Coordinates of C-alpha atoms in Angstrom, one line a residue:
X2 CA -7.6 1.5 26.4
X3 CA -9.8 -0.3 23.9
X4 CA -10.6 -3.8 22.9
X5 CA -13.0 -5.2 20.1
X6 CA -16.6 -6.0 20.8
X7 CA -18.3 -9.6 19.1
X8 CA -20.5 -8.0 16.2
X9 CA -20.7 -8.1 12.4
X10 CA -17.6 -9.0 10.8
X11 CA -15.5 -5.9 8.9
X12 CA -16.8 -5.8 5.2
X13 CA -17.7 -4.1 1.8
X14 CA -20.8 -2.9 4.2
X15 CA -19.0 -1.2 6.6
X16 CA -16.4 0.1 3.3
X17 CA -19.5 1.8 1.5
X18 CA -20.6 3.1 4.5
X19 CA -17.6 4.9 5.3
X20 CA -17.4 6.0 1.8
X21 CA -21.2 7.9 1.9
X22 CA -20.1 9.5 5.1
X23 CA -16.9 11.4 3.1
X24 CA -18.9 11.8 0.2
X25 CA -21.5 13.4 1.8
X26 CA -18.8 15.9 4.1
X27 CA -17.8 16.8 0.2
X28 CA -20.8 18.0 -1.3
X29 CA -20.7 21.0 0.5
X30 CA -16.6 21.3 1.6
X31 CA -15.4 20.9 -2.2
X32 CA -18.2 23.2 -3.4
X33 CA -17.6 25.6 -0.8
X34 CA -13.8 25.8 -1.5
X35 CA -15.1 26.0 -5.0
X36 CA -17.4 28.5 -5.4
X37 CA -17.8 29.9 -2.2
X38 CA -15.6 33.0 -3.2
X39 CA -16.7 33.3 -6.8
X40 CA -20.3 33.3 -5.2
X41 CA -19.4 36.3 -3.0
X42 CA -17.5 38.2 -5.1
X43 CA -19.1 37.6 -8.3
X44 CA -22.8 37.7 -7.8
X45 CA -23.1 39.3 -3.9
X46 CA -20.2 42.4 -5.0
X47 CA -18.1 41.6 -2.2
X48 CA -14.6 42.6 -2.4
X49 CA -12.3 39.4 -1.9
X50 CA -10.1 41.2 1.0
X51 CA -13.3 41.1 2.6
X52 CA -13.8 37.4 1.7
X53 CA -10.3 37.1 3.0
X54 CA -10.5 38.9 6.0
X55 CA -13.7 36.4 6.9
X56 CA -11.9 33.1 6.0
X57 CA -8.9 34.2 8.6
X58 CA -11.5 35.0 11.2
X59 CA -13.2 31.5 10.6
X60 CA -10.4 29.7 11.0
X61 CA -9.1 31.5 14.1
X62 CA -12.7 29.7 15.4
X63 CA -11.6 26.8 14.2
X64 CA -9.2 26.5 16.2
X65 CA -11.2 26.2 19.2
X66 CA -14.2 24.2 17.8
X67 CA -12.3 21.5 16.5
X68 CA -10.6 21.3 19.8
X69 CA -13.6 21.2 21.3
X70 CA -15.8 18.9 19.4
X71 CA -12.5 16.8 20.2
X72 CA -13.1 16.8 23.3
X73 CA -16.8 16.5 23.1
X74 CA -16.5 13.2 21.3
X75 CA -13.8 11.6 23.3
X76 CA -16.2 12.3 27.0
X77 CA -19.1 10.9 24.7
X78 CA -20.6 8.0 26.4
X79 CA -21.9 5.0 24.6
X80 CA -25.3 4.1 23.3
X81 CA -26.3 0.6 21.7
X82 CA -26.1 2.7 18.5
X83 CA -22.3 3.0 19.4
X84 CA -20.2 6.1 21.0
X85 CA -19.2 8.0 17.3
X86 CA -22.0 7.2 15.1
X87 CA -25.1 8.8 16.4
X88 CA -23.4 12.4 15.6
X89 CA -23.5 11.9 12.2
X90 CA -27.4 11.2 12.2
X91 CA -27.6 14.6 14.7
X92 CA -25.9 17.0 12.7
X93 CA -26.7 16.3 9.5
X94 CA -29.7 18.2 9.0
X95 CA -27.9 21.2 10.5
X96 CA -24.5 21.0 8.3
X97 CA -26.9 20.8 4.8
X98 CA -29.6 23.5 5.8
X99 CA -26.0 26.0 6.7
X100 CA -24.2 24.4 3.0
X101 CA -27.6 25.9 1.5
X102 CA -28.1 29.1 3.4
X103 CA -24.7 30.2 1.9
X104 CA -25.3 30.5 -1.6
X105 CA -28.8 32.7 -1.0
X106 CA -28.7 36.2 -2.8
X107 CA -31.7 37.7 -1.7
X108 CA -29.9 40.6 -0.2
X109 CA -27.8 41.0 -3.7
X110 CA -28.7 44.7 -3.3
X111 CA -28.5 45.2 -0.1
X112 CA -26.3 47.7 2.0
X113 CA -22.7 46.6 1.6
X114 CA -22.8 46.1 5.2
X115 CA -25.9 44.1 4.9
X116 CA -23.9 41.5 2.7
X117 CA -21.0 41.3 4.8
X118 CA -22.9 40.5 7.9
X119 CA -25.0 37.8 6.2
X120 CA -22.1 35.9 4.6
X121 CA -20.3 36.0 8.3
X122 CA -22.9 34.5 9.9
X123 CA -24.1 31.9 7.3
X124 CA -20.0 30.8 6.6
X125 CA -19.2 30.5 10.1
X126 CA -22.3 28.7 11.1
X127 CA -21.7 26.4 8.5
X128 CA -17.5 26.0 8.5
X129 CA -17.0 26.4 12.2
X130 CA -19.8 25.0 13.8
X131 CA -22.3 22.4 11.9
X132 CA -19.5 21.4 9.9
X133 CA -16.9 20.7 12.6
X134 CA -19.9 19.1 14.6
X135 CA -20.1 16.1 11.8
X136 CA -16.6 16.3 10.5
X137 CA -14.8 15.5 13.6
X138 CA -16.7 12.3 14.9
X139 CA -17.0 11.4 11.1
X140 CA -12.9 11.1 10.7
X141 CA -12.7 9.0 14.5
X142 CA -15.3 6.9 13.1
X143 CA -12.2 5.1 11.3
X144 CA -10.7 3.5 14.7
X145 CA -13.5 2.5 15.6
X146 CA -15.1 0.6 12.8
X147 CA -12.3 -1.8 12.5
X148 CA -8.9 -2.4 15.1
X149 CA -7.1 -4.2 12.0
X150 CA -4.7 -1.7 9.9
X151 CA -5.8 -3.7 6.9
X152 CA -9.2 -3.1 7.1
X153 CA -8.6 0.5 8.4
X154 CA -6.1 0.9 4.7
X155 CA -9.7 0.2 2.8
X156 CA -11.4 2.5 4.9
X157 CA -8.7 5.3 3.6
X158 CA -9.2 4.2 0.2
X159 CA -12.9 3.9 0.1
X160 CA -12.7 7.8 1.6
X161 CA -10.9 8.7 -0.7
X162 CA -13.3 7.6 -3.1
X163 CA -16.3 8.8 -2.0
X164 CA -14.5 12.6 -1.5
X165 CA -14.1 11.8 -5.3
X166 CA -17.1 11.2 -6.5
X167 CA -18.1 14.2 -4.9
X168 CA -15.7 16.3 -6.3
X169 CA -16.4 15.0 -9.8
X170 CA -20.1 15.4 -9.4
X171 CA -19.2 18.6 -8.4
X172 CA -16.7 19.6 -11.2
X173 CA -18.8 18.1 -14.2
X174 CA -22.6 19.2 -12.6
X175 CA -21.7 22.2 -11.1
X176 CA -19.9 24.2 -14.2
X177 CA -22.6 23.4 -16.3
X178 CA -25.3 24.8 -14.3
X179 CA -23.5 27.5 -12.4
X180 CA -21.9 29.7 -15.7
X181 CA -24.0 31.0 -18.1
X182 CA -22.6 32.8 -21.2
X183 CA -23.5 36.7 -21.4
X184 CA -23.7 38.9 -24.4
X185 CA -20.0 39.3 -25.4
X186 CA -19.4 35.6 -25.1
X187 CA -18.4 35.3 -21.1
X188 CA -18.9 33.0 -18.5
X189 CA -20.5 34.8 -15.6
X190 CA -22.5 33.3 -12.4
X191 CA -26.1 32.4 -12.5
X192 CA -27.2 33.8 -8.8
X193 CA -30.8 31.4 -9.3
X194 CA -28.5 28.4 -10.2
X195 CA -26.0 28.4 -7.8
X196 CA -28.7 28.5 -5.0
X197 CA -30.4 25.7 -6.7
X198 CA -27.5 23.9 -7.1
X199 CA -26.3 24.1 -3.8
X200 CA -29.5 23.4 -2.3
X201 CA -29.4 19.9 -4.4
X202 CA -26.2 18.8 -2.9
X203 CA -27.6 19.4 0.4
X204 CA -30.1 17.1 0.0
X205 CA -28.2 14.6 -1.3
X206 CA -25.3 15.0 1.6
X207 CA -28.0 14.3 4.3
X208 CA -29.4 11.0 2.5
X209 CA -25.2 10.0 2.3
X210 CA -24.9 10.6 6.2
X211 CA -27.9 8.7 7.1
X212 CA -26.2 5.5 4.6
X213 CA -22.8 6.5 6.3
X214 CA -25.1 5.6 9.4
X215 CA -26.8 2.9 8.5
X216 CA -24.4 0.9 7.3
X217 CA -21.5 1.1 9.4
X218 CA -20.8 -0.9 12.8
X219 CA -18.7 0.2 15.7
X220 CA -16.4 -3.0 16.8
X221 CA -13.4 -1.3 18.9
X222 CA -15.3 -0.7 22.4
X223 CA -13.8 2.0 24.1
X224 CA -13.4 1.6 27.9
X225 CA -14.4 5.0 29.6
X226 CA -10.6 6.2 31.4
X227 CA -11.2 6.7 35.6
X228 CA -11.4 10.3 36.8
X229 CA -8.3 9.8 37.8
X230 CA -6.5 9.0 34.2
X231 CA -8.2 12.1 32.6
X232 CA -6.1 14.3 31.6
X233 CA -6.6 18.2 31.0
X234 CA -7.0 19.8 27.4
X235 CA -3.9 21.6 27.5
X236 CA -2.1 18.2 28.6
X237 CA -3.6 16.0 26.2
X238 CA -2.7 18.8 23.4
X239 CA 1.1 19.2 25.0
X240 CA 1.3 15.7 24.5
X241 CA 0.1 15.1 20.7
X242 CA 1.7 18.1 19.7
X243 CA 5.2 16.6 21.1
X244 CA 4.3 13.6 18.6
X245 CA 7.0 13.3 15.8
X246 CA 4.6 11.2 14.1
X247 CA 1.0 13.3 14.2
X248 CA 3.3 16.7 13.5
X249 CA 4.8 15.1 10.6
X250 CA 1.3 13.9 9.2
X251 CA -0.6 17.5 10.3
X252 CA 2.2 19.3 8.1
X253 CA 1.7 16.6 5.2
X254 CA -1.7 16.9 5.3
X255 CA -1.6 20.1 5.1
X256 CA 0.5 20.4 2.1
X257 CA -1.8 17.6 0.3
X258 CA -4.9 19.4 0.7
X259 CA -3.6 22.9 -0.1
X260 CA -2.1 21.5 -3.5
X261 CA -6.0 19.7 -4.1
X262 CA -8.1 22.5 -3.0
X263 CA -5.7 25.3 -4.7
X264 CA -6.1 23.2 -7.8
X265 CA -9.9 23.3 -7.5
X266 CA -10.1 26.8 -6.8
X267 CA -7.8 28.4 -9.2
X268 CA -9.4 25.5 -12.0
X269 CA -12.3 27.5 -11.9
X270 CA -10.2 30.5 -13.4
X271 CA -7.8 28.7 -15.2
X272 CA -10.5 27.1 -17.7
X273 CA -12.6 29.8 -17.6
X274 CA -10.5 32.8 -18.5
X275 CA -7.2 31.4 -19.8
X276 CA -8.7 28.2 -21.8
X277 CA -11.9 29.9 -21.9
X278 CA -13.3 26.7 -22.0
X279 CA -15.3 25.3 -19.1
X280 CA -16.8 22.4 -20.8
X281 CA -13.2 21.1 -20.5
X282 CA -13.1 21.8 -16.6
X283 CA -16.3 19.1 -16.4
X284 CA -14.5 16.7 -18.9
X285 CA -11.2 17.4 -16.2
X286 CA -12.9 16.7 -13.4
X287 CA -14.5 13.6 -15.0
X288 CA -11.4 12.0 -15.3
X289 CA -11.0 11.9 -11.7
X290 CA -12.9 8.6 -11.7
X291 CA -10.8 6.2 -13.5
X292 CA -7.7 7.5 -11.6
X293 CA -9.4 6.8 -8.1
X294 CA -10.3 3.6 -9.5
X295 CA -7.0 2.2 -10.3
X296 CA -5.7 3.2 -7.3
X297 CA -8.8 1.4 -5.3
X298 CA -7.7 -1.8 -7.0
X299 CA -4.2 -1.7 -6.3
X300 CA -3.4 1.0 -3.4
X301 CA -3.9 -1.4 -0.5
X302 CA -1.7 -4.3 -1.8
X303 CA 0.8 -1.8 -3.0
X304 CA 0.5 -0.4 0.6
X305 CA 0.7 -3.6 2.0
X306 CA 3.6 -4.7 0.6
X307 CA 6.3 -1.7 0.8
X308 CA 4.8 1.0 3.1
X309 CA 1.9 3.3 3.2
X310 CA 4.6 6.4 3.7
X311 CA 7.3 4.7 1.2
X312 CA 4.3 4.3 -1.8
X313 CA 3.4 7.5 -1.1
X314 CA 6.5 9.0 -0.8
X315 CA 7.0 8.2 -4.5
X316 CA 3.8 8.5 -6.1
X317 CA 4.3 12.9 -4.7
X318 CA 7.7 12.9 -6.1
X319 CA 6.7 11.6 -9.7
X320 CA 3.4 13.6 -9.4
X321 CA 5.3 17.0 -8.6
X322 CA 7.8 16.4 -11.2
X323 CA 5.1 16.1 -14.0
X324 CA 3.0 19.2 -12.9
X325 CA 6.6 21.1 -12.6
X326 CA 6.7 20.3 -16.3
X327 CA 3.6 21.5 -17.3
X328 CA 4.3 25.1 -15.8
X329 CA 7.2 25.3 -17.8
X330 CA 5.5 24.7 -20.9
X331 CA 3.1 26.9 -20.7
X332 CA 0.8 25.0 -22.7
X333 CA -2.2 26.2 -24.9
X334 CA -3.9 23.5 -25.8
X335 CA -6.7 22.8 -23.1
X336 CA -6.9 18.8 -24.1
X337 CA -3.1 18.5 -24.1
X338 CA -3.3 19.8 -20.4
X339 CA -6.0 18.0 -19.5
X340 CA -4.2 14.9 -20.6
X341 CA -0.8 15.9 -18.7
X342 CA -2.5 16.4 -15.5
X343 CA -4.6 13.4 -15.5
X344 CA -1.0 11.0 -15.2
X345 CA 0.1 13.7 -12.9
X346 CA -2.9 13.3 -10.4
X347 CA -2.2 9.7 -10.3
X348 CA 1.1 10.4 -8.0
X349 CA -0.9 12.5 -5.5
X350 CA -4.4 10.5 -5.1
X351 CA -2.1 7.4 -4.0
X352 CA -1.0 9.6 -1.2
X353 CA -4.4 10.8 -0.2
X354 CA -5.7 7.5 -0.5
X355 CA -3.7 6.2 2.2
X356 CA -3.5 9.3 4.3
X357 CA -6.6 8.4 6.9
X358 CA -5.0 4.7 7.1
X359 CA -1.9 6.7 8.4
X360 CA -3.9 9.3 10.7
X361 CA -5.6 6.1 12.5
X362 CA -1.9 4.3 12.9
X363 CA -0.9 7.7 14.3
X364 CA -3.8 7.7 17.0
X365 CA -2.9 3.7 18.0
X366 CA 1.0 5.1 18.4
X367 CA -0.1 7.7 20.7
X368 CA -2.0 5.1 22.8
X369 CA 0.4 3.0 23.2
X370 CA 3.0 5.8 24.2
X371 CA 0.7 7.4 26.7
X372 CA -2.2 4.7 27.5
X373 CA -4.9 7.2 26.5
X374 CA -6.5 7.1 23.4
X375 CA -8.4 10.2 22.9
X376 CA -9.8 9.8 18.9
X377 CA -11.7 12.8 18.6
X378 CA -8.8 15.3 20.0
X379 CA -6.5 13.3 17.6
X380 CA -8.7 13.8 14.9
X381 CA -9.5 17.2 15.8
X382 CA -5.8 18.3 16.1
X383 CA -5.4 17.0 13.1
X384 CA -7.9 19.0 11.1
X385 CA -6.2 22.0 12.1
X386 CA -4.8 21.6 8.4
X387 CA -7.6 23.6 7.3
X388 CA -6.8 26.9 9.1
X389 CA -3.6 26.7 7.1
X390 CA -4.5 25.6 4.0
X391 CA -7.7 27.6 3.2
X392 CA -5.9 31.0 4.0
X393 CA -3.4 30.0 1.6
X394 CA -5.4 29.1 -0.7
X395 CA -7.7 32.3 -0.4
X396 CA -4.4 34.6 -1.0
X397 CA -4.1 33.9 -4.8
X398 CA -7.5 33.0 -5.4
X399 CA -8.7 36.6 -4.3
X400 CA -5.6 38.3 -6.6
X401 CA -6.6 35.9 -9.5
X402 CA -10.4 37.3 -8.9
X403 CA -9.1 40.7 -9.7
X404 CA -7.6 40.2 -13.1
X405 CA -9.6 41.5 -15.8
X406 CA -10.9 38.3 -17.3
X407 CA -12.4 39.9 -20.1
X408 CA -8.3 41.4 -21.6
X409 CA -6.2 38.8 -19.9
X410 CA -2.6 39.5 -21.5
X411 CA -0.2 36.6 -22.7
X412 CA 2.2 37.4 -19.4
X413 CA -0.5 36.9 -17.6
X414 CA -2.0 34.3 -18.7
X415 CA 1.2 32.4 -18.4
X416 CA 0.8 33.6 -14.7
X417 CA -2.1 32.0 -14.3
X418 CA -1.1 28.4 -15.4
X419 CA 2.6 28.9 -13.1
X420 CA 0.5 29.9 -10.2
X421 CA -1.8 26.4 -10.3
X422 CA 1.1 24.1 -11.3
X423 CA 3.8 25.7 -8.7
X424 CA 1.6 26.0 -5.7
X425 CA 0.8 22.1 -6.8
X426 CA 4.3 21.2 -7.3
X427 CA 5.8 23.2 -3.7
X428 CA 2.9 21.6 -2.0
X429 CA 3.3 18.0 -2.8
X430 CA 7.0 18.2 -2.9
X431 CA 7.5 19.5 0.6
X432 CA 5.0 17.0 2.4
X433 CA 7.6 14.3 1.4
X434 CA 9.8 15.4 3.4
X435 CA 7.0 15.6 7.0
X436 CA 5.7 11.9 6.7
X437 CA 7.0 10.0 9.5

C-alpha cells in the first residue's frame, strides 16, 4: 500500500516539471512518428514494406520491454532522490543520443542490406529499449508526485501541454528546415537537415528531462510489499488484464493516439502533395497552442464538476462529427481546412488532456481491489497502445508513400483528405464507447 510522505507542498513547481518531462519524451516520439518513415523511404531508398515489416517487429519487443521495465520500476527500491525519479536523469542521455542516431544517412549508398540493418538496430535501440527505459517510470511518476485526484487532473493537463508544445515546435520548425523545393517546384527531404534537425531536439529533450527532474517531488511513499505479497508477472498481468476499467482505458487510448499520430503522419502528405502547401502545415500545427491553452484554463473545473469520462465523452463525439464533415466536403482551400480542423481538435485535446488523470485513478482502483499497487506494470500495460496504434498507422502511411506525388489525380486526392479525416473520425468515435 502507499501513504504520503511530509515534503513540499503540490504546486505550479511540481506542474511544470511534469510538463518538461512529456515535452521532452515528444521531441523525439512525435518527430519519429513524423518523419521517421519519410526519412527512410525518402532519403535512405527503403521500401515502406520494409519500414513496415520493422515497425511490426519493434513492437512485438515492445511487448516484453514495457512489461519489463514495468516490473523493473515497481521492485525499484528508494533513494532520498525518490523511487521513480532518478530514471529519468539515467536514461536520458541514452534515449537522445538513439532519437539522433536515427536520422544519420551516411550509408545513403550503401548496400540495400546495409540500410536495412542500420535502421533495425538504431529504431529498436531507440523505440524499444532507451525509449521504454524513460517512458515507463516517466508516466508512474504521476501517482507519485501527488495522492490527490485534483492535483493528479493538472498533472494530465500540464502533460498534455508540454506533448504540445513539442508537437508544435515540431510541426512549425521542422517543415521548414526538413523540405526543400527541387527544380520542378517539389518539396523533397534535405538528408543534412533532418540530421541536424533531429540532433537539435535531442539536445533540447535531455535539458527538459533533467527540469522534469529537478523540479518535481515524490510525496506518495511507497511501502516495499513482503516476499510473501509478491505476486508473479503472469499474475499481476492476469489480474489488470481482468480490469473493466484499465481494458476500457488501453482500448481508448489506443484509439486517441492512433487518430493524433495518423493525423501527424498522413499531415505530412496531405499538405505537401494535395495542398502543396507546407507553410500551411507550420501555420496548422501553430494553432495547436491556443487550443491547448483554453482547455488548460478550463479542463480541470469542467472535469471537476461533471466527470473526467462524461466531458470527454462529449468533447470526441462533437470533435468526430466536425472532421466527418470535412471528409465529405472534400475541401480545396488549404486555410478553410485549416480553420475547420482547428474547432475540431478542440473536442479531442479535452480528452487527451484528462486521459493520464484517468490512467492514475485506474492504478488507485486496482489497489484498492487487490491491495497491490504495482505503477510501473500499470503504466507499462497500458502503453501497449503503441503496438496497436503505430502498425495502424504505418499501413496507410506506407500506401500514401507510394502515390506519385508529382501527378496526384483529383480521385485521389480526394482519397487522401477521406483517409486522414475517417481514420480520425473511426478513431475518436469508437473510444467513446471503451471509457469506463
Amino acid at each position: 500500500m502507499s501513504k504520503t510522505r511530509e515534503v513540499r507542498p503540490f504546486g505550479a513547481r511540481d506542474k511544470f516539471g511534469y510538463l518538461f518531462g512529456d515535452l521532452a519524451n515528444d521531441f523525439s516520439f512525435i518527430f519519429a512518428s513524423t518523419y521517421v518513415m519519410v526519412f527512410y523511404t525518402k532519403v535512405m531508398g527503403i521500401s515502406a514494406a520494409m519500414v513496415g515489416t520493422m515497425f511490426l517487429i519493434a513492437r512485438c519487443i515492445d511487448a516484453f520491454t514495457d512489461i519489463g521495465m514495468g516490473r523493473i520500476v515497481d521492485n525499484s527500491k528508494p533513494t532520498k532522490n525518490g523511487r521513480i525519479r532518478p530514471w529519468i536523469r539515467r536514461m536520458c542521455g541514452f534515449v537522445a543520443l538513439a532519437s539522433f542516431m536515427m536520422y544519420q544517412s551516411f550509408l545513403v549508398d550503401a548496400s540495400y542490406g546495409a540500410k536495412v540493418a542500420y535502421m533495425f538496430i538504431t529504431y529498436i535501440l531507440w523505440g524499444s529499449i532507451f525509449y521504454t527505459s524513460i517512458n515507463i517510470p516517466y508516466g508512474s511518476m504521476a501517482s507519485v508526485i501527488s495522492g490527490d485526484p485534483k492535483d493528479r487532473s493538472s498533472l494530465s493537463v500540464f502533460r498534455s501541454v508540454g506533448g504540445t508544445v513539442a508537437g508544435i515546435m515540431i510541426g512549425v520548425v521542422a517543415p521548414m528546415l526538413v523540405y526543400k523545393t527541387d527544380a520542378y517546384g517539389n518539396q523533397v527531404v534535405s538528408a543534412t537537415n533532418i540530421s541536424i534537425v533531429a540532433g537539435v531536439f535531442s539536445v533540447i529533450a535531455i535539458v527538459c528531462y533533467l527540469l522534469c527532474y529537478f523540479l518535481t517531488t515524490e510525496r506518495v511513499e511507497y511501502v516495499a510489499k513482503q516476499t510473501s505479497e509478491k505476486q508473479s508477472v503472469a499474475k499481476t498481468l492476469k489480474t489488470l488484464l481482468t480490469s473493466r476499467s484499465l481494458l476500457g482505458m488501453i482500448i481508448a487510448a489506443v484509439l486517441l493516439l492512433l487518430a493524433s499520430l495518423m493525423s501527424q503522419g498522413v499531415n505530412t502528405y496531405l499538405f505537401a502533395d494535395y495542398f502543396k502547401n507546407t507553410k500551411a502545415l507550420s501555420v496548422f500545427s501553430l494553432l495547436m497552442l491556443p487550443c491547448i491553452i483554453i482547455l488548460a484554463t478550463c479542463s480541470t473545473k469542467l472535469a471537476t464538476k461533471f466527470g473526467k469520462k462524461e466531458c470527454g465523452v462529449v468533447g470526441m463525439f462533437a470533435s468526430g462529427i466536425l472532421y466527418f464533415i470535412l471528409g465529405i466536403l472534400h475541401i480545396k482551400n488549404v486555410w478553410v481546412f485549416v480553420v475547420g480542423a482547428f474547432v475540431a481538435m478542440l473536442g479531442m485535446y479535452f480528452f487527451q488532456t484528462q486521459c493520464w488523470a484517468l490512467v492514475t485513478d485506474v492504478i488507485d482502483d486496482m489497489e484498492v481491489q487487490t491491495g497491490n499497487r504495482d505503477d510501473g506494470t500499470m503504466v507499462s500495460t497500458h502503453s501497449q497502445e503503441r503496438l496497436d496504434r503505430q502498425l495502424l498507422v504505418v499501413f496507410p502511411d506506407g500506401h500514401l508513400d507510394g502515390l506519385d506525388t508529382m501527378n496526384l489525380q483529383q480521385d485521389r486526392q480526394r482519397q487522401l483528405q477521406m483517409v486522414f479525416t475517417t481514420w480520425l473520425l473511426s478513431s475518436q468515435q469508437l473510444s467513446i464507447f471503451f471509457v469506463d
